[in-house]
Amino acid sequence: MTEFFARARANIALSKYWGKADRALNLPAVPSLSLTLDDLVTETTAARDGSLTHDHVELDGTLRAGDEAKTLGAFLALVRARAGVAEGAPGSFLRVRSVNRFPTASGLASSASGYAALAAAASAAYGLRLDDGALSALARRGSASAARSVFGGWVELPAGAAGDDTTGARPLHGAAHWDVAMVLALVDRGPKDIASRDGMRRTAETSPYYGAWLAAAPLLHARVRDAVAARDLAATGEAMEASTMAMHASAWAAQPAVRYARGVTLDVLDVVRSLRRDGVGAWATMDAGPHVKVLCEARDADGVAARLRGTPGVLESRIARPGAGIERP
Ligand code: DP6
Protein backbone atom coordinates (compact mmCIF):
# COMPACT_ATOMS: atom_id res chain seq x y z
CA MET A 1 0.00 0.00 0.00
CA THR A 2 1.86 3.08 -1.19
CA GLU A 3 0.97 6.30 0.56
CA PHE A 4 0.87 9.61 -1.29
CA PHE A 5 1.37 12.79 0.69
CA ALA A 6 0.35 16.38 0.05
CA ARG A 7 0.53 19.58 2.09
CA ALA A 8 -1.57 22.67 1.40
CA ARG A 9 -2.16 25.99 3.13
CA ALA A 10 -5.32 27.98 3.74
CA ASN A 11 -5.99 31.22 1.92
CA ILE A 12 -7.99 34.33 2.73
CA ALA A 13 -9.87 36.14 -0.03
CA LEU A 14 -9.37 39.89 -0.44
CA SER A 15 -12.01 40.09 -3.17
CA LYS A 16 -14.70 37.63 -2.26
CA TYR A 17 -16.20 34.62 -3.98
CA TRP A 18 -19.90 34.36 -3.13
CA GLY A 19 -22.41 32.65 -5.43
CA LYS A 20 -22.18 30.07 -8.19
CA ALA A 21 -22.38 30.18 -11.98
CA ASP A 22 -22.98 26.43 -12.09
CA ARG A 23 -23.99 24.51 -8.98
CA ALA A 24 -23.25 21.02 -10.32
CA LEU A 25 -19.71 21.95 -11.40
CA ASN A 26 -19.20 24.32 -8.45
CA LEU A 27 -18.18 27.24 -10.65
CA PRO A 28 -17.98 30.67 -9.01
CA ALA A 29 -20.25 33.45 -10.26
CA VAL A 30 -17.67 36.15 -9.54
CA PRO A 31 -13.88 36.44 -9.66
CA SER A 32 -11.91 36.42 -6.42
CA LEU A 33 -8.35 37.14 -5.30
CA SER A 34 -6.70 35.61 -2.26
CA LEU A 35 -3.51 35.43 -0.27
CA THR A 36 -2.23 31.98 0.65
CA LEU A 37 -1.03 31.93 4.27
CA ASP A 38 1.96 30.17 5.81
CA ASP A 39 0.44 29.37 9.17
CA LEU A 40 -2.60 27.20 8.46
CA VAL A 41 -1.54 23.88 7.00
CA THR A 42 -3.39 20.69 6.09
CA GLU A 43 -1.41 17.47 5.58
CA THR A 44 -3.06 14.58 3.80
CA THR A 45 -2.04 11.06 2.83
CA ALA A 46 -3.97 8.80 0.49
CA ALA A 47 -3.41 5.14 -0.33
CA ARG A 48 -5.33 2.64 -2.43
CA ASP A 49 -6.44 -0.19 -0.19
CA GLY A 50 -7.70 -3.49 -1.62
CA SER A 51 -9.42 -4.39 1.66
CA LEU A 52 -11.87 -1.47 1.46
CA THR A 53 -15.40 -1.55 0.03
CA HIS A 54 -15.77 2.24 0.26
CA ASP A 55 -13.48 5.20 0.91
CA HIS A 56 -12.24 5.72 4.45
CA VAL A 57 -11.54 9.35 5.21
CA GLU A 58 -10.16 10.27 8.59
CA LEU A 59 -10.04 13.98 9.38
CA ASP A 60 -8.16 15.06 12.48
CA GLY A 61 -8.30 11.50 13.80
CA THR A 62 -12.02 10.92 13.27
CA LEU A 63 -13.38 8.61 10.59
CA ARG A 64 -15.99 10.57 8.67
CA ALA A 65 -19.47 9.08 8.34
CA GLY A 66 -22.93 10.03 7.11
CA ASP A 67 -23.39 13.02 4.80
CA GLU A 68 -19.81 14.14 5.23
CA ALA A 69 -18.50 10.74 4.08
CA LYS A 70 -20.91 10.85 1.14
CA THR A 71 -19.67 14.27 0.03
CA LEU A 72 -16.04 13.21 0.34
CA GLY A 73 -16.74 9.90 -1.44
CA ALA A 74 -18.43 11.76 -4.31
CA PHE A 75 -15.34 13.92 -4.70
CA LEU A 76 -13.06 10.87 -4.70
CA ALA A 77 -15.33 9.18 -7.25
CA LEU A 78 -14.76 12.20 -9.48
CA VAL A 79 -10.99 11.73 -9.16
CA ARG A 80 -11.40 8.02 -10.01
CA ALA A 81 -13.48 8.86 -13.06
CA ARG A 82 -10.77 11.27 -14.26
CA ALA A 83 -8.11 8.60 -13.72
CA GLY A 84 -10.14 5.91 -15.48
CA VAL A 85 -10.35 3.78 -12.33
CA ALA A 86 -13.54 1.72 -12.33
CA GLU A 87 -15.72 2.38 -9.29
CA GLY A 88 -15.71 -0.71 -7.04
CA ALA A 89 -12.83 -2.50 -8.79
CA PRO A 90 -10.36 -4.15 -6.39
CA GLY A 91 -8.11 -1.49 -4.89
CA SER A 92 -10.25 1.33 -6.19
CA PHE A 93 -11.05 2.84 -2.80
CA LEU A 94 -8.79 5.09 -0.78
CA ARG A 95 -7.69 5.23 2.81
CA VAL A 96 -7.21 8.93 3.52
CA ARG A 97 -5.80 10.59 6.61
CA SER A 98 -5.91 14.35 6.84
CA VAL A 99 -4.69 16.54 9.65
CA ASN A 100 -5.11 20.28 10.10
CA ARG A 101 -1.93 21.66 11.61
CA PHE A 102 -3.75 24.81 12.58
CA PRO A 103 -2.27 26.49 15.64
CA THR A 104 -5.27 25.74 17.82
CA ALA A 105 -8.86 24.66 17.35
CA SER A 106 -9.02 28.01 15.66
CA GLY A 107 -12.45 27.84 14.09
CA LEU A 108 -10.99 28.96 10.79
CA ALA A 109 -12.33 27.31 7.68
CA SER A 110 -10.13 24.46 6.52
CA SER A 111 -12.02 23.40 3.42
CA ALA A 112 -9.66 25.35 1.14
CA SER A 113 -6.45 23.69 2.32
CA GLY A 114 -8.33 20.43 2.92
CA TYR A 115 -9.71 19.95 -0.58
CA ALA A 116 -6.49 21.18 -2.21
CA ALA A 117 -4.46 18.58 -0.30
CA LEU A 118 -7.09 15.88 -0.88
CA ALA A 119 -7.20 16.52 -4.64
CA ALA A 120 -3.41 16.31 -4.81
CA ALA A 121 -2.98 13.19 -2.67
CA ALA A 122 -5.91 11.32 -4.26
CA SER A 123 -4.93 12.12 -7.85
CA ALA A 124 -1.38 10.95 -7.10
CA ALA A 125 -2.69 7.72 -5.59
CA TYR A 126 -4.56 6.99 -8.84
CA GLY A 127 -1.55 7.87 -10.99
CA LEU A 128 -3.38 10.88 -12.41
CA ARG A 129 -0.74 13.40 -13.46
CA LEU A 130 -2.16 16.90 -13.37
CA ASP A 131 -0.41 20.21 -13.85
CA ASP A 132 -1.16 22.89 -11.26
CA GLY A 133 -3.95 24.44 -13.34
CA ALA A 134 -5.74 21.12 -13.78
CA LEU A 135 -5.23 20.26 -10.10
CA SER A 136 -6.71 23.64 -9.17
CA ALA A 137 -9.77 22.99 -11.37
CA LEU A 138 -10.19 19.58 -9.72
CA ALA A 139 -9.88 21.03 -6.20
CA ARG A 140 -12.53 23.61 -7.18
CA ARG A 141 -15.07 20.81 -7.50
CA GLY A 142 -14.55 20.07 -3.78
CA SER A 143 -14.62 23.71 -2.68
CA ALA A 144 -14.05 26.68 -4.96
CA SER A 145 -11.77 28.44 -2.49
CA ALA A 146 -9.58 25.27 -2.54
CA ALA A 147 -8.70 26.02 -6.17
CA ARG A 148 -6.72 29.03 -4.87
CA SER A 149 -4.75 27.03 -2.26
CA VAL A 150 -2.90 25.14 -5.02
CA PHE A 151 -0.78 28.26 -5.52
CA GLY A 152 1.30 30.30 -3.10
CA GLY A 153 1.11 34.04 -2.60
CA TRP A 154 -1.45 36.14 -4.47
CA VAL A 155 -3.91 34.07 -6.46
CA GLU A 156 -6.85 34.79 -8.74
CA LEU A 157 -9.84 32.54 -9.35
CA PRO A 158 -11.83 33.83 -12.33
CA ALA A 159 -15.59 33.56 -12.55
CA GLY A 160 -16.66 30.38 -14.28
CA ALA A 161 -18.89 29.96 -17.31
CA ALA A 162 -21.66 27.39 -16.87
CA GLY A 163 -20.54 24.01 -18.20
CA ASP A 164 -16.80 24.84 -18.29
CA ASP A 165 -15.18 22.40 -15.87
CA THR A 166 -11.64 23.59 -16.71
CA THR A 167 -11.85 26.78 -14.63
CA GLY A 168 -9.04 26.89 -12.08
CA ALA A 169 -7.08 29.51 -10.20
CA ARG A 170 -3.91 31.18 -11.46
CA PRO A 171 -0.99 32.64 -9.56
CA LEU A 172 -0.60 36.42 -9.86
CA HIS A 173 2.40 37.14 -7.63
CA GLY A 174 4.55 34.90 -5.44
CA ALA A 175 4.61 35.08 -1.64
CA ALA A 176 7.67 37.36 -1.78
CA HIS A 177 5.82 39.99 -3.85
CA TRP A 178 4.80 42.04 -0.83
CA ASP A 179 5.80 42.00 2.82
CA VAL A 180 2.38 42.06 4.46
CA ALA A 181 0.65 40.12 7.22
CA MET A 182 -2.86 38.87 7.87
CA VAL A 183 -3.54 39.13 11.56
CA LEU A 184 -6.29 36.71 12.54
CA ALA A 185 -8.62 37.73 15.35
CA LEU A 186 -10.44 34.64 16.58
CA VAL A 187 -13.65 35.43 18.41
CA ASP A 188 -16.51 33.60 19.99
CA ARG A 189 -16.62 29.84 19.57
CA GLY A 190 -20.41 29.90 19.43
CA PRO A 191 -22.63 27.45 17.56
CA LYS A 192 -21.55 26.49 14.06
CA ASP A 193 -22.51 29.00 11.40
CA ILE A 194 -24.37 28.14 8.23
CA ALA A 195 -21.91 26.55 5.76
CA SER A 196 -20.73 28.90 3.04
CA ARG A 197 -22.29 26.67 0.38
CA ASP A 198 -25.73 26.92 2.00
CA GLY A 199 -25.27 30.60 2.78
CA MET A 200 -24.49 31.53 -0.80
CA ARG A 201 -27.34 29.41 -2.08
CA ARG A 202 -29.84 31.12 0.19
CA THR A 203 -28.41 34.52 -0.77
CA ALA A 204 -28.79 33.72 -4.47
CA GLU A 205 -32.32 32.43 -4.02
CA THR A 206 -33.76 35.02 -1.64
CA SER A 207 -31.66 38.18 -1.34
CA PRO A 208 -32.88 41.23 -3.26
CA TYR A 209 -29.25 42.40 -3.24
CA TYR A 210 -27.74 39.31 -4.87
CA GLY A 211 -28.00 40.89 -8.33
CA ALA A 212 -26.31 44.03 -7.03
CA TRP A 213 -23.50 41.88 -5.59
CA LEU A 214 -22.99 40.12 -8.93
CA ALA A 215 -22.77 43.51 -10.64
CA ALA A 216 -20.38 45.04 -8.10
CA ALA A 217 -18.04 42.09 -7.41
CA PRO A 218 -16.03 42.14 -10.68
CA LEU A 219 -15.32 45.86 -10.30
CA LEU A 220 -14.22 45.45 -6.69
CA HIS A 221 -12.08 42.48 -7.74
CA ALA A 222 -10.36 44.58 -10.43
CA ARG A 223 -9.63 47.29 -7.84
CA VAL A 224 -8.09 44.71 -5.48
CA ARG A 225 -6.03 43.18 -8.29
CA ASP A 226 -4.62 46.51 -9.46
CA ALA A 227 -3.87 47.67 -5.92
CA VAL A 228 -2.11 44.39 -5.04
CA ALA A 229 -0.02 44.62 -8.23
CA ALA A 230 1.00 48.16 -7.21
CA ARG A 231 1.60 47.11 -3.56
CA ASP A 232 -0.65 49.97 -2.52
CA LEU A 233 -1.85 48.98 0.94
CA ALA A 234 -4.51 51.69 1.40
CA ALA A 235 -6.04 51.02 -2.01
CA THR A 236 -5.91 47.25 -1.42
CA GLY A 237 -7.42 47.55 2.03
CA GLU A 238 -10.23 49.86 0.94
CA ALA A 239 -11.19 47.62 -1.99
CA MET A 240 -10.96 44.50 0.22
CA GLU A 241 -13.28 46.04 2.81
CA ALA A 242 -15.68 47.14 0.07
CA SER A 243 -15.81 43.60 -1.38
CA THR A 244 -16.24 42.13 2.09
CA MET A 245 -19.08 44.47 3.04
CA ALA A 246 -20.88 44.08 -0.29
CA MET A 247 -20.73 40.29 0.02
CA HIS A 248 -21.99 40.30 3.62
CA ALA A 249 -24.67 42.89 2.85
CA SER A 250 -26.08 40.65 0.12
CA ALA A 251 -26.08 37.77 2.62
CA TRP A 252 -27.72 39.82 5.41
CA ALA A 253 -30.56 40.61 3.03
CA ALA A 254 -31.30 36.91 2.43
CA GLN A 255 -34.48 35.53 3.96
CA PRO A 256 -33.89 34.39 6.61
CA ALA A 257 -30.71 36.44 6.97
CA VAL A 258 -27.33 34.80 6.45
CA ARG A 259 -25.38 36.62 9.12
CA TYR A 260 -21.91 35.54 10.24
CA ALA A 261 -20.89 38.62 12.23
CA ARG A 262 -21.46 38.68 15.97
CA GLY A 263 -21.25 41.68 18.27
CA VAL A 264 -17.57 41.11 18.87
CA THR A 265 -16.97 41.02 15.10
CA LEU A 266 -18.22 44.60 14.88
CA ASP A 267 -16.17 45.58 17.94
CA VAL A 268 -13.05 44.35 16.12
CA LEU A 269 -14.01 46.38 13.05
CA ASP A 270 -14.16 49.46 15.31
CA VAL A 271 -10.68 48.67 16.63
CA VAL A 272 -9.34 48.35 13.08
CA ARG A 273 -10.82 51.74 12.22
CA SER A 274 -9.28 53.30 15.32
CA LEU A 275 -5.91 51.76 14.38
CA ARG A 276 -6.17 53.65 11.10
CA ARG A 277 -7.03 56.86 12.95
CA ASP A 278 -3.82 56.30 14.92
CA GLY A 279 -1.88 56.10 11.68
CA VAL A 280 -1.54 52.30 11.42
CA GLY A 281 -2.46 50.93 7.98
CA ALA A 282 -4.89 48.09 8.85
CA TRP A 283 -7.97 46.84 6.99
CA ALA A 284 -10.39 44.02 7.80
CA THR A 285 -12.13 41.16 6.07
CA MET A 286 -14.52 38.40 7.20
CA ASP A 287 -15.69 35.12 5.71
CA ALA A 288 -18.37 32.57 6.57
CA GLY A 289 -17.75 32.91 10.29
CA PRO A 290 -17.43 35.59 12.99
CA HIS A 291 -13.62 35.93 12.89
CA VAL A 292 -11.86 38.99 11.50
CA LYS A 293 -8.69 38.96 9.41
CA VAL A 294 -6.68 42.15 9.33
CA LEU A 295 -4.33 43.08 6.50
CA CYS A 296 -1.35 45.25 7.41
CA GLU A 297 2.34 45.81 6.69
CA ALA A 298 4.49 43.03 8.16
CA ARG A 299 6.29 45.53 10.40
CA ASP A 300 2.99 46.58 11.98
CA ALA A 301 1.73 43.03 12.63
CA ASP A 302 2.90 42.71 16.25
CA GLY A 303 1.26 45.99 17.21
CA VAL A 304 -1.97 45.12 15.40
CA ALA A 305 -2.05 41.66 17.02
CA ALA A 306 -1.58 43.21 20.46
CA ARG A 307 -4.45 45.67 19.91
CA LEU A 308 -6.74 42.90 18.70
CA ARG A 309 -5.79 40.65 21.63
CA GLY A 310 -6.71 43.45 24.00
CA THR A 311 -10.23 43.68 22.59
CA PRO A 312 -12.84 42.05 24.89
CA GLY A 313 -14.25 38.95 23.22
CA VAL A 314 -11.15 38.24 21.12
CA LEU A 315 -9.95 34.81 22.23
CA GLU A 316 -6.75 34.74 20.30
CA SER A 317 -4.89 36.69 17.70
CA ARG A 318 -2.27 35.23 15.37
CA ILE A 319 -0.01 36.61 12.71
CA ALA A 320 -0.01 34.82 9.36
CA ARG A 321 2.34 35.68 6.51
CA PRO A 322 2.20 35.01 2.76
CA GLY A 323 2.71 31.29 2.24
CA ALA A 324 3.76 28.76 -0.37
CA GLY A 325 1.67 26.72 -2.77
CA ILE A 326 0.90 23.06 -2.54
CA GLU A 327 3.58 20.41 -1.94
CA ARG A 328 2.73 17.12 -3.57
CA PRO A 329 4.25 13.96 -5.11
C1 DP6 B 1 -16.77 33.66 2.17
O1 DP6 B 1 -15.10 27.84 -1.11
O2 DP6 B 1 -16.15 27.40 1.16
O3 DP6 B 1 -14.81 32.33 2.23
O4 DP6 B 1 -17.25 26.33 -3.11
O5 DP6 B 1 -19.34 26.02 -1.81
O6 DP6 B 1 -17.22 25.00 -1.00
P1 DP6 B 1 -17.86 26.13 -1.75
O7 DP6 B 1 -17.60 27.46 -0.91
P2 DP6 B 1 -16.27 27.99 -0.19
O8 DP6 B 1 -16.65 29.54 -0.06
C2 DP6 B 1 -15.78 30.51 0.43
C3 DP6 B 1 -16.52 31.77 0.63
C4 DP6 B 1 -15.76 32.86 1.35
C5 DP6 B 1 -15.11 33.84 0.38
C6 DP6 B 1 -13.88 33.35 -0.33
O9 DP6 B 1 -13.10 32.56 0.22
O10 DP6 B 1 -13.68 33.82 -1.47
XYZ file of C-alpha atoms and ligand atoms in Angstrom, residues 11 13 15-18 20 26 32 111 140 142-146 148 196-197 200 247 286-288, ligand 1:
42
model
C -5.994 31.218 1.922
C -9.871 36.143 -0.032
C -12.006 40.087 -3.171
C -14.700 37.627 -2.259
C -16.196 34.620 -3.984
C -19.895 34.359 -3.129
C -22.181 30.069 -8.189
C -19.200 24.318 -8.449
C -11.905 36.418 -6.422
C -12.022 23.397 3.415
C -12.528 23.612 -7.182
C -14.553 20.074 -3.782
C -14.619 23.709 -2.679
C -14.054 26.676 -4.960
C -11.769 28.439 -2.493
C -9.585 25.271 -2.544
C -6.721 29.026 -4.871
C -20.728 28.898 3.036
C -22.293 26.674 0.384
C -24.491 31.526 -0.797
C -20.728 40.288 0.022
C -14.517 38.399 7.203
C -15.687 35.116 5.711
C -18.368 32.572 6.571
C -16.771 33.664 2.173
O -15.102 27.839 -1.108
O -16.146 27.399 1.158
O -14.809 32.328 2.230
O -17.252 26.328 -3.114
O -19.339 26.021 -1.810
O -17.216 24.998 -0.996
P -17.859 26.130 -1.748
O -17.600 27.458 -0.906
P -16.269 27.985 -0.192
O -16.655 29.542 -0.062
C -15.779 30.509 0.428
C -16.520 31.773 0.630
C -15.763 32.859 1.354
C -15.114 33.843 0.382
C -13.883 33.347 -0.328
O -13.100 32.559 0.220
O -13.681 33.822 -1.472
